């Protein structure tokens, strides 16, 4: 397995590529996860002077036959960002490794009973759509990917497409922890509908289930602002 290092809107010097190979010890990673398929390192740079203390960003993505594990960090230089991201990756690998050996599904919740155990669980039907103002003329329209933006923004600066198999709520919560995000979009294996699990206060989690209803009226104020609850 090779480590693929690439830059996004920036050049990656050969010296840094060698440092990545020395920093990410493949033997150590494969000892924690023996089913690793690929390891990608993406380097990007923020040119805003106000963000000089975190202008360099490194994102490490590990793909295996199990869940994807991702770690990212920003710092004043790419070497420091790599150190921070590597530390996060190793911590998540160790956590996943311990779970595989110490937990075999005991005490896990299915999506059908999570409402009885997770505080503040929410359910929403897909009957909402973002509204738009009428009567406005001569408004500049910018197209970013599949989105049309009127006026000065906001703009979608990054768009990703993922292919994933349906999973249970507990699997989605576990993968959210592995990628280090505060929310995780997945297809519920019980309902076959899109759902989002998200981090609330302290160690509490919430979940939003979207259920399609073609007969429902499309009104403003649907699930779009629900994550703050």
PDB file of C-alpha atoms in Angstrom:
ATOM      1  CA  UNK A   1       0.000   0.000   0.000  1.00  0.00           C
ATOM      2  CA  UNK A   2       1.318   3.415  -0.988  1.00  0.00           C
ATOM      3  CA  UNK A   3       0.602   6.784   0.597  1.00  0.00           C
ATOM      4  CA  UNK A   4      -0.868   9.234  -1.905  1.00  0.00           C
ATOM      5  CA  UNK A   5       0.003  12.864  -1.152  1.00  0.00           C
ATOM      6  CA  UNK A   6      -1.758  15.570  -3.135  1.00  0.00           C
ATOM      7  CA  UNK A   7      -2.210  19.316  -2.909  1.00  0.00           C
ATOM      8  CA  UNK A   8      -5.440  21.238  -3.344  1.00  0.00           C
ATOM      9  CA  UNK A   9      -4.710  24.614  -4.895  1.00  0.00           C
ATOM     10  CA  UNK A  10      -1.126  24.393  -3.654  1.00  0.00           C
ATOM     11  CA  UNK A  11       2.142  22.692  -4.594  1.00  0.00           C
ATOM     12  CA  UNK A  12       3.477  19.909  -2.386  1.00  0.00           C
ATOM     13  CA  UNK A  13       7.299  19.903  -2.199  1.00  0.00           C
ATOM     14  CA  UNK A  14       9.155  16.617  -2.430  1.00  0.00           C
ATOM     15  CA  UNK A  15      10.669  17.188   1.023  1.00  0.00           C
ATOM     16  CA  UNK A  16       7.199  17.216   2.566  1.00  0.00           C
ATOM     17  CA  UNK A  17       6.212  14.050   0.697  1.00  0.00           C
ATOM     18  CA  UNK A  18       9.202  12.251   2.204  1.00  0.00           C
ATOM     19  CA  UNK A  19       8.318  13.591   5.640  1.00  0.00           C
ATOM     20  CA  UNK A  20       4.788  12.185   5.269  1.00  0.00           C
ATOM     21  CA  UNK A  21       6.202   8.730   4.499  1.00  0.00           C
ATOM     22  CA  UNK A  22       8.415   8.930   7.594  1.00  0.00           C
ATOM     23  CA  UNK A  23       5.636  10.268   9.824  1.00  0.00           C
ATOM     24  CA  UNK A  24       2.890   7.834   8.837  1.00  0.00           C
ATOM     25  CA  UNK A  25       4.372   4.483   9.766  1.00  0.00           C
ATOM     26  CA  UNK A  26       2.582   1.906   7.611  1.00  0.00           C
ATOM     27  CA  UNK A  27       3.633  -0.981   9.847  1.00  0.00           C
ATOM     28  CA  UNK A  28       2.079   0.718  12.869  1.00  0.00           C
ATOM     29  CA  UNK A  29      -1.115   1.565  10.989  1.00  0.00           C
ATOM     30  CA  UNK A  30      -1.492  -1.958   9.587  1.00  0.00           C
ATOM     31  CA  UNK A  31      -0.990  -3.385  13.060  1.00  0.00           C
ATOM     32  CA  UNK A  32      -4.047  -1.412  14.230  1.00  0.00           C
ATOM     33  CA  UNK A  33      -6.022  -2.083  11.036  1.00  0.00           C
ATOM     34  CA  UNK A  34      -4.855  -4.975   8.898  1.00  0.00           C
ATOM     35  CA  UNK A  35      -7.443  -4.320   6.175  1.00  0.00           C
ATOM     36  CA  UNK A  36      -6.198  -0.932   5.019  1.00  0.00           C
ATOM     37  CA  UNK A  37      -6.777  -0.329   1.299  1.00  0.00           C
ATOM     38  CA  UNK A  38      -5.517   3.219   0.779  1.00  0.00           C
ATOM     39  CA  UNK A  39      -4.103   6.170   2.691  1.00  0.00           C
ATOM     40  CA  UNK A  40      -4.523   9.639   1.204  1.00  0.00           C
ATOM     41  CA  UNK A  41      -3.011  12.887   2.474  1.00  0.00           C
ATOM     42  CA  UNK A  42      -4.391  16.158   1.117  1.00  0.00           C
ATOM     43  CA  UNK A  43      -2.624  19.457   1.758  1.00  0.00           C
ATOM     44  CA  UNK A  44      -4.321  22.827   1.258  1.00  0.00           C
ATOM     45  CA  UNK A  45      -3.408  26.413   2.075  1.00  0.00           C
ATOM     46  CA  UNK A  46      -5.537  29.333   3.241  1.00  0.00           C
ATOM     47  CA  UNK A  47      -4.237  32.614   1.808  1.00  0.00           C
ATOM     48  CA  UNK A  48      -6.195  34.882   4.152  1.00  0.00           C
ATOM     49  CA  UNK A  49      -3.615  36.819   6.277  1.00  0.00           C
ATOM     50  CA  UNK A  50      -6.040  36.798   9.210  1.00  0.00           C
ATOM     51  CA  UNK A  51      -5.714  33.025   9.403  1.00  0.00           C
ATOM     52  CA  UNK A  52      -1.927  32.900   9.326  1.00  0.00           C
ATOM     53  CA  UNK A  53      -1.818  30.797  12.513  1.00  0.00           C
ATOM     54  CA  UNK A  54      -3.798  28.028  10.775  1.00  0.00           C
ATOM     55  CA  UNK A  55      -3.155  28.692   7.104  1.00  0.00           C
ATOM     56  CA  UNK A  56      -1.913  25.170   6.311  1.00  0.00           C
ATOM     57  CA  UNK A  57      -4.405  22.298   6.494  1.00  0.00           C
ATOM     58  CA  UNK A  58      -3.735  18.567   6.276  1.00  0.00           C
ATOM     59  CA  UNK A  59      -6.451  15.960   5.870  1.00  0.00           C
ATOM     60  CA  UNK A  60      -5.642  12.240   6.169  1.00  0.00           C
ATOM     61  CA  UNK A  61      -8.167   9.714   4.876  1.00  0.00           C
ATOM     62  CA  UNK A  62      -7.746   6.003   5.591  1.00  0.00           C
ATOM     63  CA  UNK A  63      -9.932   3.589   3.673  1.00  0.00           C
ATOM     64  CA  UNK A  64     -10.194  -0.069   4.540  1.00  0.00           C
ATOM     65  CA  UNK A  65     -12.730  -2.855   4.393  1.00  0.00           C
ATOM     66  CA  UNK A  66     -14.227  -1.290   7.497  1.00  0.00           C
ATOM     67  CA  UNK A  67     -15.393   2.289   8.066  1.00  0.00           C
ATOM     68  CA  UNK A  68     -13.493   5.253   6.614  1.00  0.00           C
ATOM     69  CA  UNK A  69     -11.321   7.010   9.199  1.00  0.00           C
ATOM     70  CA  UNK A  70     -10.448  10.657   8.637  1.00  0.00           C
ATOM     71  CA  UNK A  71      -8.362  13.153  10.591  1.00  0.00           C
ATOM     72  CA  UNK A  72      -7.672  16.781   9.747  1.00  0.00           C
ATOM     73  CA  UNK A  73      -5.817  19.651  11.378  1.00  0.00           C
ATOM     74  CA  UNK A  74      -4.671  23.198  10.644  1.00  0.00           C
ATOM     75  CA  UNK A  75      -1.533  24.986  11.813  1.00  0.00           C
ATOM     76  CA  UNK A  76       0.922  27.729  10.863  1.00  0.00           C
ATOM     77  CA  UNK A  77       2.922  25.306   8.671  1.00  0.00           C
ATOM     78  CA  UNK A  78       2.141  21.969   6.989  1.00  0.00           C
ATOM     79  CA  UNK A  79       4.567  19.996   9.167  1.00  0.00           C
ATOM     80  CA  UNK A  80       2.810  21.033  12.377  1.00  0.00           C
ATOM     81  CA  UNK A  81      -0.584  20.352  10.778  1.00  0.00           C
ATOM     82  CA  UNK A  82       0.623  16.883   9.744  1.00  0.00           C
ATOM     83  CA  UNK A  83       1.752  16.137  13.303  1.00  0.00           C
ATOM     84  CA  UNK A  84      -1.651  17.106  14.705  1.00  0.00           C
ATOM     85  CA  UNK A  85      -3.591  15.173  12.064  1.00  0.00           C
ATOM     86  CA  UNK A  86      -1.417  12.081  12.539  1.00  0.00           C
ATOM     87  CA  UNK A  87      -2.066  12.156  16.289  1.00  0.00           C
ATOM     88  CA  UNK A  88      -5.822  12.295  15.698  1.00  0.00           C
ATOM     89  CA  UNK A  89      -5.667   9.470  13.162  1.00  0.00           C
ATOM     90  CA  UNK A  90      -3.708   7.182  15.471  1.00  0.00           C
ATOM     91  CA  UNK A  91      -6.080   7.913  18.363  1.00  0.00           C
ATOM     92  CA  UNK A  92      -9.115   6.998  16.246  1.00  0.00           C
ATOM     93  CA  UNK A  93      -7.373   3.888  14.917  1.00  0.00           C
ATOM     94  CA  UNK A  94      -6.598   2.750  18.472  1.00  0.00           C
ATOM     95  CA  UNK A  95     -10.195   3.404  19.525  1.00  0.00           C
ATOM     96  CA  UNK A  96     -11.532   1.390  16.598  1.00  0.00           C
ATOM     97  CA  UNK A  97      -9.008  -1.383  17.266  1.00  0.00           C
ATOM     98  CA  UNK A  98     -10.069  -1.626  20.930  1.00  0.00           C
ATOM     99  CA  UNK A  99     -13.752  -1.698  19.966  1.00  0.00           C
ATOM    100  CA  UNK A 100     -13.198  -4.576  17.569  1.00  0.00           C
ATOM    101  CA  UNK A 101     -11.570  -6.618  20.309  1.00  0.00           C
ATOM    102  CA  UNK A 102     -13.607  -5.582  23.344  1.00  0.00           C
ATOM    103  CA  UNK A 103     -17.083  -5.074  21.907  1.00  0.00           C
ATOM    104  CA  UNK A 104     -19.089  -7.507  19.851  1.00  0.00           C
ATOM    105  CA  UNK A 105     -22.368  -5.681  19.657  1.00  0.00           C
ATOM    106  CA  UNK A 106     -23.270  -5.880  23.347  1.00  0.00           C
ATOM    107  CA  UNK A 107     -25.460  -3.099  24.622  1.00  0.00           C
ATOM    108  CA  UNK A 108     -25.896  -1.386  21.261  1.00  0.00           C
ATOM    109  CA  UNK A 109     -29.177   0.304  20.245  1.00  0.00           C
ATOM    110  CA  UNK A 110     -31.169  -0.220  17.078  1.00  0.00           C
ATOM    111  CA  UNK A 111     -32.801   2.697  15.312  1.00  0.00           C
ATOM    112  CA  UNK A 112     -36.237   1.364  16.317  1.00  0.00           C
ATOM    113  CA  UNK A 113     -35.615   1.867  20.048  1.00  0.00           C
ATOM    114  CA  UNK A 114     -33.226   4.807  20.081  1.00  0.00           C
ATOM    115  CA  UNK A 115     -36.033   7.276  20.884  1.00  0.00           C
ATOM    116  CA  UNK A 116     -36.462   5.574  24.263  1.00  0.00           C
ATOM    117  CA  UNK A 117     -32.774   5.926  25.155  1.00  0.00           C
ATOM    118  CA  UNK A 118     -31.348   9.023  23.464  1.00  0.00           C
ATOM    119  CA  UNK A 119     -32.447  12.341  25.056  1.00  0.00           C
ATOM    120  CA  UNK A 120     -33.922  14.883  22.702  1.00  0.00           C
ATOM    121  CA  UNK A 121     -34.294  12.548  19.749  1.00  0.00           C
ATOM    122  CA  UNK A 122     -36.119  14.227  16.897  1.00  0.00           C
ATOM    123  CA  UNK A 123     -38.074  13.018  13.882  1.00  0.00           C
ATOM    124  CA  UNK A 124     -39.001  15.155  10.889  1.00  0.00           C
ATOM    125  CA  UNK A 125     -40.814  14.469   7.647  1.00  0.00           C
ATOM    126  CA  UNK A 126     -39.519  15.884   4.373  1.00  0.00           C
ATOM    127  CA  UNK A 127     -42.112  18.623   3.879  1.00  0.00           C
ATOM    128  CA  UNK A 128     -39.877  21.678   3.968  1.00  0.00           C
ATOM    129  CA  UNK A 129     -38.054  23.684   1.334  1.00  0.00           C
ATOM    130  CA  UNK A 130     -35.992  26.819   1.518  1.00  0.00           C
ATOM    131  CA  UNK A 131     -38.053  29.826   0.474  1.00  0.00           C
ATOM    132  CA  UNK A 132     -37.030  32.557  -1.894  1.00  0.00           C
ATOM    133  CA  UNK A 133     -37.900  36.218  -2.161  1.00  0.00           C
ATOM    134  CA  UNK A 134     -40.009  37.402  -5.052  1.00  0.00           C
ATOM    135  CA  UNK A 135     -39.930  40.697  -6.844  1.00  0.00           C
ATOM    136  CA  UNK A 136     -36.160  41.058  -6.874  1.00  0.00           C
ATOM    137  CA  UNK A 137     -34.687  42.155 -10.220  1.00  0.00           C
ATOM    138  CA  UNK A 138     -31.229  42.376 -11.703  1.00  0.00           C
ATOM    139  CA  UNK A 139     -29.715  39.993  -9.130  1.00  0.00           C
ATOM    140  CA  UNK A 140     -26.438  38.382 -10.177  1.00  0.00           C
ATOM    141  CA  UNK A 141     -26.610  34.586 -10.237  1.00  0.00           C
ATOM    142  CA  UNK A 142     -23.525  32.405  -9.773  1.00  0.00           C
ATOM    143  CA  UNK A 143     -23.518  28.662 -10.400  1.00  0.00           C
ATOM    144  CA  UNK A 144     -21.348  26.445  -8.195  1.00  0.00           C
ATOM    145  CA  UNK A 145     -21.738  22.784  -9.114  1.00  0.00           C
ATOM    146  CA  UNK A 146     -25.442  21.971  -8.938  1.00  0.00           C
ATOM    147  CA  UNK A 147     -26.294  25.067  -6.875  1.00  0.00           C
ATOM    148  CA  UNK A 148     -27.328  28.478  -8.147  1.00  0.00           C
ATOM    149  CA  UNK A 149     -26.482  31.334  -5.762  1.00  0.00           C
ATOM    150  CA  UNK A 150     -28.097  34.750  -6.099  1.00  0.00           C
ATOM    151  CA  UNK A 151     -26.226  37.865  -5.067  1.00  0.00           C
ATOM    152  CA  UNK A 152     -22.934  37.709  -3.195  1.00  0.00           C
ATOM    153  CA  UNK A 153     -23.279  34.339  -1.555  1.00  0.00           C
ATOM    154  CA  UNK A 154     -22.873  32.178   0.375  1.00  0.00           C
ATOM    155  CA  UNK A 155     -21.015  30.005  -2.114  1.00  0.00           C
ATOM    156  CA  UNK A 156     -20.500  26.280  -2.006  1.00  0.00           C
ATOM    157  CA  UNK A 157     -16.721  25.962  -2.148  1.00  0.00           C
ATOM    158  CA  UNK A 158     -16.560  22.196  -1.801  1.00  0.00           C
ATOM    159  CA  UNK A 159     -18.833  19.412  -2.955  1.00  0.00           C
ATOM    160  CA  UNK A 160     -18.447  15.710  -2.169  1.00  0.00           C
ATOM    161  CA  UNK A 161     -20.282  12.590  -3.312  1.00  0.00           C
ATOM    162  CA  UNK A 162     -20.169   9.427  -1.222  1.00  0.00           C
ATOM    163  CA  UNK A 163     -21.374   5.891  -1.882  1.00  0.00           C
ATOM    164  CA  UNK A 164     -22.311   4.021   1.283  1.00  0.00           C
ATOM    165  CA  UNK A 165     -24.284   0.939   2.249  1.00  0.00           C
ATOM    166  CA  UNK A 166     -27.280   1.302   4.614  1.00  0.00           C
ATOM    167  CA  UNK A 167     -26.348   1.041   8.283  1.00  0.00           C
ATOM    168  CA  UNK A 168     -27.863   1.024  11.760  1.00  0.00           C
ATOM    169  CA  UNK A 169     -27.910   4.058  14.027  1.00  0.00           C
ATOM    170  CA  UNK A 170     -25.166   2.693  16.284  1.00  0.00           C
ATOM    171  CA  UNK A 171     -22.919   2.107  13.251  1.00  0.00           C
ATOM    172  CA  UNK A 172     -23.546   5.686  12.098  1.00  0.00           C
ATOM    173  CA  UNK A 173     -22.649   7.050  15.559  1.00  0.00           C
ATOM    174  CA  UNK A 174     -19.427   5.036  15.516  1.00  0.00           C
ATOM    175  CA  UNK A 175     -18.444   6.268  12.042  1.00  0.00           C
ATOM    176  CA  UNK A 176     -19.215   9.856  13.042  1.00  0.00           C
ATOM    177  CA  UNK A 177     -16.689   9.503  15.864  1.00  0.00           C
ATOM    178  CA  UNK A 178     -14.109   8.032  13.495  1.00  0.00           C
ATOM    179  CA  UNK A 179     -14.262  10.919  11.026  1.00  0.00           C
ATOM    180  CA  UNK A 180     -14.317  13.498  13.840  1.00  0.00           C
ATOM    181  CA  UNK A 181     -17.458  15.335  12.749  1.00  0.00           C
ATOM    182  CA  UNK A 182     -20.388  16.689  14.783  1.00  0.00           C
ATOM    183  CA  UNK A 183     -22.943  15.083  12.476  1.00  0.00           C
ATOM    184  CA  UNK A 184     -23.162  12.105  10.133  1.00  0.00           C
ATOM    185  CA  UNK A 185     -25.510  11.545   7.194  1.00  0.00           C
ATOM    186  CA  UNK A 186     -26.457   7.924   6.499  1.00  0.00           C
ATOM    187  CA  UNK A 187     -29.177   5.676   5.091  1.00  0.00           C
ATOM    188  CA  UNK A 188     -31.006   3.854   7.874  1.00  0.00           C
ATOM    189  CA  UNK A 189     -30.935   0.091   7.270  1.00  0.00           C
ATOM    190  CA  UNK A 190     -34.334  -0.337   8.942  1.00  0.00           C
ATOM    191  CA  UNK A 191     -36.298   2.381   7.133  1.00  0.00           C
ATOM    192  CA  UNK A 192     -34.123   2.741   3.994  1.00  0.00           C
ATOM    193  CA  UNK A 193     -34.539   6.522   4.407  1.00  0.00           C
ATOM    194  CA  UNK A 194     -31.847   9.205   4.840  1.00  0.00           C
ATOM    195  CA  UNK A 195     -31.094  10.119   8.445  1.00  0.00           C
ATOM    196  CA  UNK A 196     -28.658  12.344  10.350  1.00  0.00           C
ATOM    197  CA  UNK A 197     -27.139  11.632  13.740  1.00  0.00           C
ATOM    198  CA  UNK A 198     -25.570  14.629  15.476  1.00  0.00           C
ATOM    199  CA  UNK A 199     -23.753  15.567  18.659  1.00  0.00           C
ATOM    200  CA  UNK A 200     -25.732  17.598  21.192  1.00  0.00           C
ATOM    201  CA  UNK A 201     -24.604  18.638  24.669  1.00  0.00           C
ATOM    202  CA  UNK A 202     -21.984  16.736  26.670  1.00  0.00           C
ATOM    203  CA  UNK A 203     -22.264  13.089  25.545  1.00  0.00           C
ATOM    204  CA  UNK A 204     -25.834  13.248  24.233  1.00  0.00           C
ATOM    205  CA  UNK A 205     -26.755  12.569  20.628  1.00  0.00           C
ATOM    206  CA  UNK A 206     -29.757  13.400  18.486  1.00  0.00           C
ATOM    207  CA  UNK A 207     -31.061  11.836  15.325  1.00  0.00           C
ATOM    208  CA  UNK A 208     -33.212  13.188  12.503  1.00  0.00           C
ATOM    209  CA  UNK A 209     -35.115  10.836  10.209  1.00  0.00           C
ATOM    210  CA  UNK A 210     -36.306  12.141   6.836  1.00  0.00           C
ATOM    211  CA  UNK A 211     -39.361  10.366   5.491  1.00  0.00           C
ATOM    212  CA  UNK A 212     -40.361  11.190   1.934  1.00  0.00           C
ATOM    213  CA  UNK A 213     -43.995  12.077   1.344  1.00  0.00           C
ATOM    214  CA  UNK A 214     -44.739  13.112  -2.252  1.00  0.00           C
ATOM    215  CA  UNK A 215     -48.241  14.260  -1.252  1.00  0.00           C
ATOM    216  CA  UNK A 216     -47.055  16.644   1.454  1.00  0.00           C
ATOM    217  CA  UNK A 217     -47.198  20.364   0.731  1.00  0.00           C
ATOM    218  CA  UNK A 218     -43.793  22.011   0.414  1.00  0.00           C
ATOM    219  CA  UNK A 219     -43.715  24.702   3.059  1.00  0.00           C
ATOM    220  CA  UNK A 220     -40.816  26.715   4.396  1.00  0.00           C
ATOM    221  CA  UNK A 221     -39.388  25.731   7.763  1.00  0.00           C
ATOM    222  CA  UNK A 222     -38.632  22.032   7.544  1.00  0.00           C
ATOM    223  CA  UNK A 223     -35.662  20.096   8.913  1.00  0.00           C
ATOM    224  CA  UNK A 224     -33.094  22.611   7.727  1.00  0.00           C
ATOM    225  CA  UNK A 225     -32.601  24.320  11.096  1.00  0.00           C
ATOM    226  CA  UNK A 226     -33.195  21.328  13.319  1.00  0.00           C
ATOM    227  CA  UNK A 227     -29.618  20.551  14.370  1.00  0.00           C
ATOM    228  CA  UNK A 228     -29.539  23.340  16.897  1.00  0.00           C
ATOM    229  CA  UNK A 229     -32.222  21.701  19.036  1.00  0.00           C
TER     230      UNK A 229
END
